[in-house]
XYZ file of C-alpha atoms in Angstrom:
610
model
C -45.740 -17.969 47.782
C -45.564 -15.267 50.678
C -48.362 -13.496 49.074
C -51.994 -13.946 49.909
C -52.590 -15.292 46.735
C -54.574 -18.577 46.162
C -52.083 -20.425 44.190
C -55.021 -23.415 43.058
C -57.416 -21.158 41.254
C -54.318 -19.755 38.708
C -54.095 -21.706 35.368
C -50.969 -21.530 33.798
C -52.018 -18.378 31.683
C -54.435 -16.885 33.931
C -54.027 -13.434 34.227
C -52.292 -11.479 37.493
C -53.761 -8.528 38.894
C -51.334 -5.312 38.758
C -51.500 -5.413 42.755
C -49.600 -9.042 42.748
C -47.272 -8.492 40.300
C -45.756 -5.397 42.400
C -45.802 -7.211 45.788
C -44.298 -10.519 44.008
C -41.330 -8.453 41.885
C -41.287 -5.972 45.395
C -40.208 -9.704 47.487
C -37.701 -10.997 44.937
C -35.895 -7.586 45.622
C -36.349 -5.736 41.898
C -37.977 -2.347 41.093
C -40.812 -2.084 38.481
C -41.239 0.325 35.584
C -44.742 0.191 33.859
C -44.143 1.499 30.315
C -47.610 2.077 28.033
C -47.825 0.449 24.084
C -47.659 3.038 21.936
C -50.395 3.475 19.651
C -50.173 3.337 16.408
C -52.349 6.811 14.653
C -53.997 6.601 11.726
C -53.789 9.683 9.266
C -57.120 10.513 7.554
C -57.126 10.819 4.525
C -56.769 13.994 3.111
C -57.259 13.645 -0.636
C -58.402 16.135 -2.634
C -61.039 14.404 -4.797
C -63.946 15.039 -7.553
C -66.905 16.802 -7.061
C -70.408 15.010 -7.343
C -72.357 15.232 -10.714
C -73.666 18.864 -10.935
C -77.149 19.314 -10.904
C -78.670 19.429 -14.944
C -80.104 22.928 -14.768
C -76.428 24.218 -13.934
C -75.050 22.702 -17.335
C -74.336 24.621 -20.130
C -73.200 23.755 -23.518
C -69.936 23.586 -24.354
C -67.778 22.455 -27.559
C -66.758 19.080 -28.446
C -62.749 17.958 -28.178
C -62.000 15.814 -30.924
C -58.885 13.909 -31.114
C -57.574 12.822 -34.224
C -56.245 9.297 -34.800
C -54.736 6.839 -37.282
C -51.879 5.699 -38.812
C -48.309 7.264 -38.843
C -48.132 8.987 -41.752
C -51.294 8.602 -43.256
C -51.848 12.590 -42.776
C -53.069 13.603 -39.261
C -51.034 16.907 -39.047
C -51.491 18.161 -42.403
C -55.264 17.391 -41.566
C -55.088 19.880 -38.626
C -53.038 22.491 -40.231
C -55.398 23.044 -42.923
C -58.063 23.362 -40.274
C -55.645 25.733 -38.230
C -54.485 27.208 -41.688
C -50.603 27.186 -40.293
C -47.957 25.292 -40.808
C -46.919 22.412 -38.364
C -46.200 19.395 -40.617
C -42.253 21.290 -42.144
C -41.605 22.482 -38.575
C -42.161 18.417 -37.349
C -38.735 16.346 -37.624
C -39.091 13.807 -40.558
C -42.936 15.135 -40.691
C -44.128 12.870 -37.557
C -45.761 14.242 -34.852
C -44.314 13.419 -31.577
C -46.383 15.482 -29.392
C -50.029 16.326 -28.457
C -50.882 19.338 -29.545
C -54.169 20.944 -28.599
C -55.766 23.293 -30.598
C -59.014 25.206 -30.804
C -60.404 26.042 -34.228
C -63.526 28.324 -34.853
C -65.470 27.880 -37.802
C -67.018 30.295 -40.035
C -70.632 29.564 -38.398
C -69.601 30.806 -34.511
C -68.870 26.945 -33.539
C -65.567 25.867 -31.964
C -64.165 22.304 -32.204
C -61.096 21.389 -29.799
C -59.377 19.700 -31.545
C -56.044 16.919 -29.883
C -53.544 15.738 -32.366
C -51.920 12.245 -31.556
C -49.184 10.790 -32.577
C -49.270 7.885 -35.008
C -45.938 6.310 -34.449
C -46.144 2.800 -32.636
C -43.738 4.070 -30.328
C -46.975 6.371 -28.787
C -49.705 4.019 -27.936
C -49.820 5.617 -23.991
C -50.355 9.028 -25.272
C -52.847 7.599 -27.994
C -54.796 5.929 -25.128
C -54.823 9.332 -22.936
C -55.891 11.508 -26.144
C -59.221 8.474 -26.204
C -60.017 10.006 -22.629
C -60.616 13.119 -22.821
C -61.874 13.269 -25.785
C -65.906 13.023 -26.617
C -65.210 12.149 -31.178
C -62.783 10.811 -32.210
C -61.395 11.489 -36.225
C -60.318 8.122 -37.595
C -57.556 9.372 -40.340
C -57.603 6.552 -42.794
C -55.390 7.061 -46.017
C -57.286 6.012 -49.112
C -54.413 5.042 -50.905
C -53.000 2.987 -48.218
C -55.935 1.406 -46.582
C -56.036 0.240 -42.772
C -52.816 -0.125 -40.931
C -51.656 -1.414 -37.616
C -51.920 1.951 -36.017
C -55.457 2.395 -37.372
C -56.580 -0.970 -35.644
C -54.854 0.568 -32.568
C -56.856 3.341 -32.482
C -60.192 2.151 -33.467
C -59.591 -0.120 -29.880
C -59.133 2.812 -28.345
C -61.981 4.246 -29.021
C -63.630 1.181 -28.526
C -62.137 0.670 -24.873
C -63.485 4.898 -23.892
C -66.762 4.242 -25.615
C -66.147 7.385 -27.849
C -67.785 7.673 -31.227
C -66.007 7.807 -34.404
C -66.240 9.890 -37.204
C -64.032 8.411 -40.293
C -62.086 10.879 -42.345
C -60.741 9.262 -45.458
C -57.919 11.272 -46.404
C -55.510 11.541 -49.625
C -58.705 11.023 -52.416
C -56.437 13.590 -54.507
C -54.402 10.680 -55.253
C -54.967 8.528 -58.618
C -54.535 5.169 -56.650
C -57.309 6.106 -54.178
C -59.722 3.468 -53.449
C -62.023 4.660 -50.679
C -64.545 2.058 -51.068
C -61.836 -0.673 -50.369
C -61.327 1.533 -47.332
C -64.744 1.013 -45.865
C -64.809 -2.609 -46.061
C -61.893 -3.217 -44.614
C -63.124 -1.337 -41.400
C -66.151 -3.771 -41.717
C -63.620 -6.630 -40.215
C -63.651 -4.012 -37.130
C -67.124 -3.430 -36.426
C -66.833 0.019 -38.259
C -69.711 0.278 -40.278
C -69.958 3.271 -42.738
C -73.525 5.603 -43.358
C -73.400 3.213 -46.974
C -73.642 -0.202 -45.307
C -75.994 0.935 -43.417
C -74.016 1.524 -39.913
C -73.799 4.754 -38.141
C -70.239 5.542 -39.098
C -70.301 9.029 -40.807
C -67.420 8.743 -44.039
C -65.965 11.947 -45.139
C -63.639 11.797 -48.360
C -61.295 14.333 -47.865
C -58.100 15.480 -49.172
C -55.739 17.155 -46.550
C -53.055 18.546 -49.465
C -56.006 20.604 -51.260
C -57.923 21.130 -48.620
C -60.901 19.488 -50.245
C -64.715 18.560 -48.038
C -62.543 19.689 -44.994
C -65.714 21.642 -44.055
C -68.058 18.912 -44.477
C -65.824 16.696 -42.058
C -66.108 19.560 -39.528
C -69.687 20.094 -40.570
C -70.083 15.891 -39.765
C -67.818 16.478 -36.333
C -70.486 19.037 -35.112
C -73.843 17.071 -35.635
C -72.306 14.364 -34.092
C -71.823 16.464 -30.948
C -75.586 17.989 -31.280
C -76.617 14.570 -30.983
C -74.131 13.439 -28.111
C -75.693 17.183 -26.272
C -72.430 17.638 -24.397
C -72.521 19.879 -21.611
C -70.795 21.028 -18.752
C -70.566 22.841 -15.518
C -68.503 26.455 -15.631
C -69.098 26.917 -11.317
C -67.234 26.065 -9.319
C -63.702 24.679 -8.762
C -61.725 23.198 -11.824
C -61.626 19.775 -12.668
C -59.480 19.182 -15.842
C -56.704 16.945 -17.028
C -52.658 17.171 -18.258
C -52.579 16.480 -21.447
C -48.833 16.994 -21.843
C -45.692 18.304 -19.761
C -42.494 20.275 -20.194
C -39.690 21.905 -19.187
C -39.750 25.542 -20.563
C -36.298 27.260 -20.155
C -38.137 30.734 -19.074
C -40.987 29.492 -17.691
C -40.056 26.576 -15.661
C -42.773 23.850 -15.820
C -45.448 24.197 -18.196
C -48.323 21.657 -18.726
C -50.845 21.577 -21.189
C -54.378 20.956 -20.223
C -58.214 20.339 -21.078
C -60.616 21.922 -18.268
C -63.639 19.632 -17.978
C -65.264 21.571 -15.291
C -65.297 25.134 -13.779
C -63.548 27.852 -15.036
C -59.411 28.626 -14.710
C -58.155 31.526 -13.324
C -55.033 33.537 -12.979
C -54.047 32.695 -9.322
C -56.254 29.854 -8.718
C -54.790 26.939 -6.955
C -54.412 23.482 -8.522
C -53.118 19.993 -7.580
C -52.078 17.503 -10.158
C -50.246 13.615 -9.102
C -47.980 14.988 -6.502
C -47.635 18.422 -7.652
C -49.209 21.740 -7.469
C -48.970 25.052 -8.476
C -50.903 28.551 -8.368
C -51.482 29.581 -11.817
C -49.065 32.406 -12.510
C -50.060 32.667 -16.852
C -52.101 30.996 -19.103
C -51.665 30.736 -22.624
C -53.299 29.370 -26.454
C -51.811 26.889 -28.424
C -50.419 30.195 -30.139
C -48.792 31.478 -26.779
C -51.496 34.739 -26.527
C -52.145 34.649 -23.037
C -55.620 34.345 -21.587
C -57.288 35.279 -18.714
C -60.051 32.420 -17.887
C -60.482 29.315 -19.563
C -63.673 27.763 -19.725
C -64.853 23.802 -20.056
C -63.694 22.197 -23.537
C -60.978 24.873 -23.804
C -56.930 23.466 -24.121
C -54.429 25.783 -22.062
C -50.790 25.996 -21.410
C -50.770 26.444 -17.353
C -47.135 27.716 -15.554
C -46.451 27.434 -11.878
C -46.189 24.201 -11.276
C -43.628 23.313 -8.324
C -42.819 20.354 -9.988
C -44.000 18.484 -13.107
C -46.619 16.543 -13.252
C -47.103 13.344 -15.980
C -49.379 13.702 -18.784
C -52.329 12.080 -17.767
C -52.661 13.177 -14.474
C -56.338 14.714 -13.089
C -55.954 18.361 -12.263
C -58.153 19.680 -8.942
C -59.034 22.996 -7.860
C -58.349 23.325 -3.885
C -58.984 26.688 -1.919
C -56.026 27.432 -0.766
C -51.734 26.982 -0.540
C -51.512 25.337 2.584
C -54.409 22.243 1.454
C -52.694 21.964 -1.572
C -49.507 21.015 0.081
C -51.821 18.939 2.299
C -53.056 17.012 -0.655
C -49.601 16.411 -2.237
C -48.204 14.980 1.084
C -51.055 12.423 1.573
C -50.858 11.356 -1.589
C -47.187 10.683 -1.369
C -47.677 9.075 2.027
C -49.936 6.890 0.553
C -47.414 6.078 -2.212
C -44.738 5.341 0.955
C -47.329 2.911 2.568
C -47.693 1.043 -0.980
C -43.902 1.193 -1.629
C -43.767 -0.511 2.289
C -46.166 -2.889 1.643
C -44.383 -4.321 -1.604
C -40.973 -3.814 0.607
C -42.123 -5.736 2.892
C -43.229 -8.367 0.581
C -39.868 -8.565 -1.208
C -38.058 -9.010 2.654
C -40.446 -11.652 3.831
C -39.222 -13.547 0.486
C -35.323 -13.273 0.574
C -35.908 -14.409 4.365
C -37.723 -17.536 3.706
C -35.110 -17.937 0.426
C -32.059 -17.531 2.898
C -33.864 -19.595 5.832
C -33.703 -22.768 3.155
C -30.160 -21.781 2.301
C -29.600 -21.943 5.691
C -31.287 -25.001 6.265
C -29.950 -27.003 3.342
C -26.314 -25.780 4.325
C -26.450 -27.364 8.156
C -28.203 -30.352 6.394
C -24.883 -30.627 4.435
C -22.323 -30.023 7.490
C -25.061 -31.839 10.266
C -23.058 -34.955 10.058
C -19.437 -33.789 9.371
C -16.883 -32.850 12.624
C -15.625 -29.406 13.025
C -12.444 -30.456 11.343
C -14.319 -31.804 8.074
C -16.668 -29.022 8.100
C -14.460 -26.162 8.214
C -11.724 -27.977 5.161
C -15.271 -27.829 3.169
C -15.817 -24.285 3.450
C -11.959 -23.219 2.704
C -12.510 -25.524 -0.344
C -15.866 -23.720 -0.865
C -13.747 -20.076 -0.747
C -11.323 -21.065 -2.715
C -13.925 -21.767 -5.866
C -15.375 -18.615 -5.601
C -12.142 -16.313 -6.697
C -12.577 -12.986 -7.558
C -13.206 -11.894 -10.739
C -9.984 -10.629 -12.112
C -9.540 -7.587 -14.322
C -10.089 -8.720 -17.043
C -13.117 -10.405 -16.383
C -13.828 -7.244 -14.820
C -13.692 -5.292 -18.376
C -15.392 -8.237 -20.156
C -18.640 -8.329 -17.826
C -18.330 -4.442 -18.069
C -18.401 -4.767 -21.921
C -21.934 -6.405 -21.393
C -23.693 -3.817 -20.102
C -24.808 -0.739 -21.616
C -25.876 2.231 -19.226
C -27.462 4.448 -20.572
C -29.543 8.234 -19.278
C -33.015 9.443 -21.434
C -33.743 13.170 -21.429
C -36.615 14.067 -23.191
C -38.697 17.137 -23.884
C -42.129 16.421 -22.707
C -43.852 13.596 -20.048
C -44.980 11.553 -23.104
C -41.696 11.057 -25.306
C -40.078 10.223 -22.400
C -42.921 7.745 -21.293
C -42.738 6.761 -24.852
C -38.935 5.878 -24.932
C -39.010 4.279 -21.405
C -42.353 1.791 -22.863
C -39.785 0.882 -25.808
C -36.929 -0.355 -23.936
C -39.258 -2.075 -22.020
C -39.944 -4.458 -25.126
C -35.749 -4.959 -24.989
C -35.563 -8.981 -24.561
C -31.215 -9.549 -25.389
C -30.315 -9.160 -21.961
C -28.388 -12.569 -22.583
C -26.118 -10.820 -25.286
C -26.088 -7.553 -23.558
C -27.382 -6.162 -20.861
C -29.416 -2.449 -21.286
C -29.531 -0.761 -17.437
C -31.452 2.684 -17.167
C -29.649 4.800 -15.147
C -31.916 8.099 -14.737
C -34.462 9.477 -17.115
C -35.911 13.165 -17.151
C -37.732 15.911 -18.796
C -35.489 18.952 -20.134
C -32.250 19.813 -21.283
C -28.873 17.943 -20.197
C -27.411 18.990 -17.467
C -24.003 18.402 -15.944
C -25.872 16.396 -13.543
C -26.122 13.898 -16.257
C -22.975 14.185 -17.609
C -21.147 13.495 -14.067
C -23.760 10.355 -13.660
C -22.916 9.464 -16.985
C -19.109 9.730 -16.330
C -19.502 7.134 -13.322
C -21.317 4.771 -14.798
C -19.661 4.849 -17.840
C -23.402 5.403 -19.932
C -24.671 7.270 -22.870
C -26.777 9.995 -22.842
C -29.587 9.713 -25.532
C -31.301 13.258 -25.900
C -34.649 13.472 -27.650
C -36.208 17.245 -28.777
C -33.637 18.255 -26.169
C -30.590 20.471 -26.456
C -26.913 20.108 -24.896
C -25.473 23.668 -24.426
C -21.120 24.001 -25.901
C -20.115 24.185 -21.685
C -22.077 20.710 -21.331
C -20.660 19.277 -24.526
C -17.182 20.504 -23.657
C -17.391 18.734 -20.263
C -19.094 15.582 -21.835
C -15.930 15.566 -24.414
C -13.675 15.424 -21.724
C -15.393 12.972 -19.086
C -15.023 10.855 -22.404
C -19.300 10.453 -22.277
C -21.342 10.041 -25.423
C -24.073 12.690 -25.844
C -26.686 11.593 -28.628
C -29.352 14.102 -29.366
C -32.164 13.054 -31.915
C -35.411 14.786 -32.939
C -37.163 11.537 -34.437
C -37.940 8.578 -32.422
C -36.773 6.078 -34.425
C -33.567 7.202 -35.398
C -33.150 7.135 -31.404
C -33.888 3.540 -31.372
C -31.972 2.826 -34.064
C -29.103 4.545 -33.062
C -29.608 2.490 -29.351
C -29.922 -0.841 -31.380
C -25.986 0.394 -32.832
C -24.364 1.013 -29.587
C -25.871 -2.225 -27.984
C -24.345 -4.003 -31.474
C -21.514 -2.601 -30.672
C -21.151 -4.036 -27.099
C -21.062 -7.595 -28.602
C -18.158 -9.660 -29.394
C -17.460 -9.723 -32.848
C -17.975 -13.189 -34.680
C -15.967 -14.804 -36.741
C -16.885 -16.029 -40.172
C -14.742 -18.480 -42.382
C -14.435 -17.422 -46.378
C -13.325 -20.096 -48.182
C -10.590 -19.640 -50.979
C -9.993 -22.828 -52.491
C -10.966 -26.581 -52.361
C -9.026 -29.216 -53.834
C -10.301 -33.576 -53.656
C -7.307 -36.033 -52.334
C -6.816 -38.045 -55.359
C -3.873 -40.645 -53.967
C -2.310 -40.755 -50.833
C 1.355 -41.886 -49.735
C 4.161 -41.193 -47.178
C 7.658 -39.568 -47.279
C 10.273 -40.301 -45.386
C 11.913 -37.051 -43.614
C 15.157 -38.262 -41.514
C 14.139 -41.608 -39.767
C 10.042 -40.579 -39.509
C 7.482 -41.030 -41.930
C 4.843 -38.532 -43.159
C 1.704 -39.044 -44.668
C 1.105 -36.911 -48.294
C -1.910 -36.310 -50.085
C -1.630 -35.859 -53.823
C -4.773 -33.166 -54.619
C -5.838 -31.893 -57.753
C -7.637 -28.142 -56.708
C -11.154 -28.319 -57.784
C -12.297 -24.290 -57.400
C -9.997 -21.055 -56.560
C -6.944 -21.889 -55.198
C -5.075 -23.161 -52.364
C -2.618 -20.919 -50.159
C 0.176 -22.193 -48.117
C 0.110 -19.117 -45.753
C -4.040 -19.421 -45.106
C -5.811 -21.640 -42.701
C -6.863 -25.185 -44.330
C -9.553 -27.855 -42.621
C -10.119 -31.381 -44.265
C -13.806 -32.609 -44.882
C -14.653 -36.479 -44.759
C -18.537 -37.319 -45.746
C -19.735 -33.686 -44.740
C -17.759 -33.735 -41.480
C -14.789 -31.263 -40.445
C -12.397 -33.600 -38.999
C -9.168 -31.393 -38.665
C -8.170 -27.760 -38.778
C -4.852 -25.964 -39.191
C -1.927 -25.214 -41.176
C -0.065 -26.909 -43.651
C 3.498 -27.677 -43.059
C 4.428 -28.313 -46.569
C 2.972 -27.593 -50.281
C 4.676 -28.360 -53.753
C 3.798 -28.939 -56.962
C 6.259 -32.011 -58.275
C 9.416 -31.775 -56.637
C 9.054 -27.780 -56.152
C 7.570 -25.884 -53.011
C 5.710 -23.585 -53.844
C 2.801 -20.571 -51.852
C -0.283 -20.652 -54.282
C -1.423 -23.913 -56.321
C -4.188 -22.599 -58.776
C -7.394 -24.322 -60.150
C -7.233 -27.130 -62.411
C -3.325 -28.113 -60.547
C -1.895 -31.010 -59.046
C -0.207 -30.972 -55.532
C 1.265 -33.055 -52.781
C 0.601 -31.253 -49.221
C 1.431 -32.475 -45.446
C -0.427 -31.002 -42.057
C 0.833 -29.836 -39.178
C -1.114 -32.900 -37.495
C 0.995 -36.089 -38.388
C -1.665 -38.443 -36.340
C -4.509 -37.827 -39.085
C -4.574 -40.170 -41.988
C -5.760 -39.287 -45.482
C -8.284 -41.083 -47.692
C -9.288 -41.132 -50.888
C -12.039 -38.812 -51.563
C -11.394 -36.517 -48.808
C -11.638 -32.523 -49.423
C -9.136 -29.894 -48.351
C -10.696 -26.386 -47.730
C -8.448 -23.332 -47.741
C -10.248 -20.420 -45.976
C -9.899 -17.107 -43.922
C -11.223 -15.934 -40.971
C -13.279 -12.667 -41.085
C -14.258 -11.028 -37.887
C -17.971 -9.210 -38.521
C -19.528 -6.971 -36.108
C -22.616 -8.824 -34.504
C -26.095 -7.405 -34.368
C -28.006 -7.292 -31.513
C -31.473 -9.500 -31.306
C -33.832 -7.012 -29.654
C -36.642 -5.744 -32.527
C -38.880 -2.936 -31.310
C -40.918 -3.648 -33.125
C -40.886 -0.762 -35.806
């Protein structure tokens, strides 16, 4: 209206030209303010990621990396240490490894095999699954004496799942009870198929202890390479991958890798997950340090900013400032995931508290205020606080607890065990913080507050930490074999239950007659027993058994034999006894059952599994 508008030709959502909508605002007497939509900017991505095949004539050879597999204990380490000619195995705790260790062994002809030791123990099958990656043979370490395990079914998948070929070692033929032959058809079940059954599996009998056909097994390893031609390109920026991570008190963090591509320098700049470093040292598996480090070849790298997780790809980038460029688009990206699931979690607890909501006025709709509100007080008043000493009791039922470990993969290792924990119903197991290194008073004070227990494993707790642990009242557990650790958690979360009670019997006797006595002006019902087995104790608790049923328990209120009252009846007696129940009638044939109550410490449910 007032405006030279034709009102007809607008629909109800055409659109108004910028020119009306100031003159019609301008007449009702307002001012305007025109504010722009933001836009929304998209980051580019930034990732630094691998180069493009290399072109053939570029490639040169390079050595094979072998990882060695199998079963715990079936003689992986002593394997490598005769190949290394040191001693590993008596430094290991309880002889199992619980590392990967990456070594590089020459051999008397000029070749060099890199060789990956993984752990056997079930409690490793991440770091297993990582060694199958890098690697291009896999050593299947089969003991001959033992035959295949678990662990060597594992690992065969493994290999399996990265397409790597196998080469098997059959170790322990020093023993008398060796049966290699029952060995290799075994493996037949898993598509193994030894050089003798005509497959293309190459068996090596070997004895790690003596050292025997250790060449031939090396001498197998490398024409099983010739034939896979492996090659690789030493130009260029590094591509490689962590292997394993750690903590070193001196060094700060210190991760040991496999270059697959280029060649490592002192200074270069590398990015790994979201951390990176400029390579201050590099060092052997013997700690000599080395300059460059070529394709196939393990190194320990320092410099890291922080520490990356075993597993992680490393990249070569040109300089500081991309490499922090790299790290922060890959955490923003994390973020956006981590907003995304966020978000998905909100949208549910909204729709869950819209039907609360909705079910709740349902429930009120038809009541007055006065109705509605005596509902709610009633409502209020059911839901009392829990008092103390429910407090302590739901306390009692939880068991904090804070995992340090040495390296990336024990701690992995020890976090993809408790995942297998099932009891939450008996106890409940919360993870408070895990890390890589030494304990800290960090982890005491979290400790302290959440009243946990620090497990430690391959880690050390200096006397100031210990001292301060011992006063905060917190438990400090260190171990150096993983399942000690596990058995040790399995104790602690035994002793969070409520003990149980279990009844011991001492005596049973059979009612032979029954009558009543009268005491004053009441009468009270006697049963004459003979005691069948052990004896009957006034002072213990008695129940009474009709046709296999428990129909009363308590204490007796009298006991004699003939006229006498007496504390113990023995086997082979008579006696006349009276409950402390007057309304439960004896018959003939009934059993009395003297026991005691034993409280016994439960065990908790949860099996690891090893």
């Amino acid at each position: 209206m007032n405006t030279a508008i034709d009102i007809d030709s607008l629909e109800a959502n055409s659109h108004l030209d910028e020119v009306w909508i100031k003159e019609v605002i301008k007449k009702a007497g307002m001012k305007i303010k025109w504010s722009k939509l933001k836009q929304d900017k998209v980051r580019e991505n930034r990732d630094a990621v691998r180069r493009p095949q290399a072109d053939a004539a570029l490639l040169t050879p390079r050595s094979p990396v072998v990882t060695i597999m199998g079963h715990v204990d079936h003689g992986k380490t002593t394997l490598l240490d005769k190949l290394r000619k040191t001693q590993v195995a008596a430094m290991e705790a309880g002889g199992i490894t619980q590392h990967i260790g990456a070594f590089l062994v020459s051999l008397p002809s000029g070749e060099k095999i890199t060789f990956l030791d993984t752990p056997g123990h079930a409690a490793f099958s991440a770091m297993r699954a990582r060694g199958a990656q890098v690697t291009d043979i896999i050593i299947l370490v089969v003991a001959a004496d033992d035959g295949v395990m678990k662990q060597t079914v594992e690992s065969i998948q493994h290999a399996k799942d990265a397409q790597v070929p196998i080469v098997l070692a059959i170790n322990k033929c020093d023993k008398a009870e060796a049966d290699p032959e029952k060995v290799k058809k075994e493996l037949l079940a898993y598509d193994v198929v030894c050089e003798d059954y005509g497959g293309d599996v190459q068996a090596v009998h070997v004895s790690a202890l003596t050292g025997d056909n250790l060449m031939a097994l090396a001498e197998a390893t490398i024409a099983l390479a010739e034939m896979l031609e492996l090659k690789a390109d030493p130009t260029g920026p590094v591509e490689g991958t962590v292997i394993e991570s750690f903590t070193d008190k001196g060094r700060g963090p210190v991760t040991t890798a496999i270059i697959q591509r280029g060649t490592l320098r002192k200074g270069s700049i590398l990015v790994a997950g979201k951390s990176w470093a400029k390579v201050r040292l590099m060092f052997d598996e013997n700690g000599k340090t080395v300059n460059e480090a070529s394709p196939s070849m393990p190194v320990g790298i320092t410099g890291w900013r922080d520490l990356p997780s075993a597993g992680d790809e490393i990249l070569e980038v040109e300089s500081e400032p991309r490499a922090r460029e790299v790290v922060d688009w890959r955490k923003y990206e994390q973020e956006q995931e981590k907003n995304i699931e966020d978000l998905k979690m909100i949208e549910e607890k909204r729709k869950e508290h819209q039907e609360a909501h909705r079910k709740a006025r349902e429930k009120y709709g038809t009541l007055n205020w006065k109705e509605r509100s005596f509902m709610k007080y009633q409502e209020k008043k059911e839901q009392k606080p829990l008092k103390s000493k429910e407090k302590t009791e739901r306390d009692s039922n939880v068991l904090p607890i804070i995992i340090k470990g040495d390296v990336d993969g024990s701690v992995e290792a020890i976090l993809n065990i408790m995942d297998t924990y099932d009891a939450s119903h008996e106890c409940e197991l919360e993870l408070v913080h895990f890390g890589v290194g030494d304990i800290s008073e960090n982890d005491v004070n979290l400790a302290e507050t959440f009243r946990g227990v620090i497990y430690g494993f391959n880690v050390n707790a200096g006397n100031v930490i210990q001292q301060s642990a011992a006063k905060k009242r917190v438990k400090i557990k260190l171990h150096k074999i993983i399942y000690r650790l596990v058995e040790d958690l399995q104790e602690e979360l035994s002793s969070r239950l409520p003990c149980t009670v279990e009844e011991h019997p001492i005596g049973e006797a059979s009612i032979l007659a029954t009558f009543s006595v009268a005491e004053g002006k009441k009468k009270v019902p006697v049963a004459g027993c003979r005691v069948q087995k052990g004896q009957l104790e006034k002072q213990k608790k008695f129940k009474l058994i009709r046709n296999g049923h428990v129909i009363w328990k308590g204490s007796l209120t009298s006991l004699k034999h003939h006229k006498d009252d007496v504390s113990v009846i023995k086997t082979g007696m008579d006696c006349g006894l009276s409950l402390d129940e007057e309304k439960i009638e004896f018959k003939v044939g009934d059993e009395i059952v003297c026991y005691e109550e034993k409280e016994v410490l439960a065990k908790t449910s949860w099996d690891p599994g090893f």
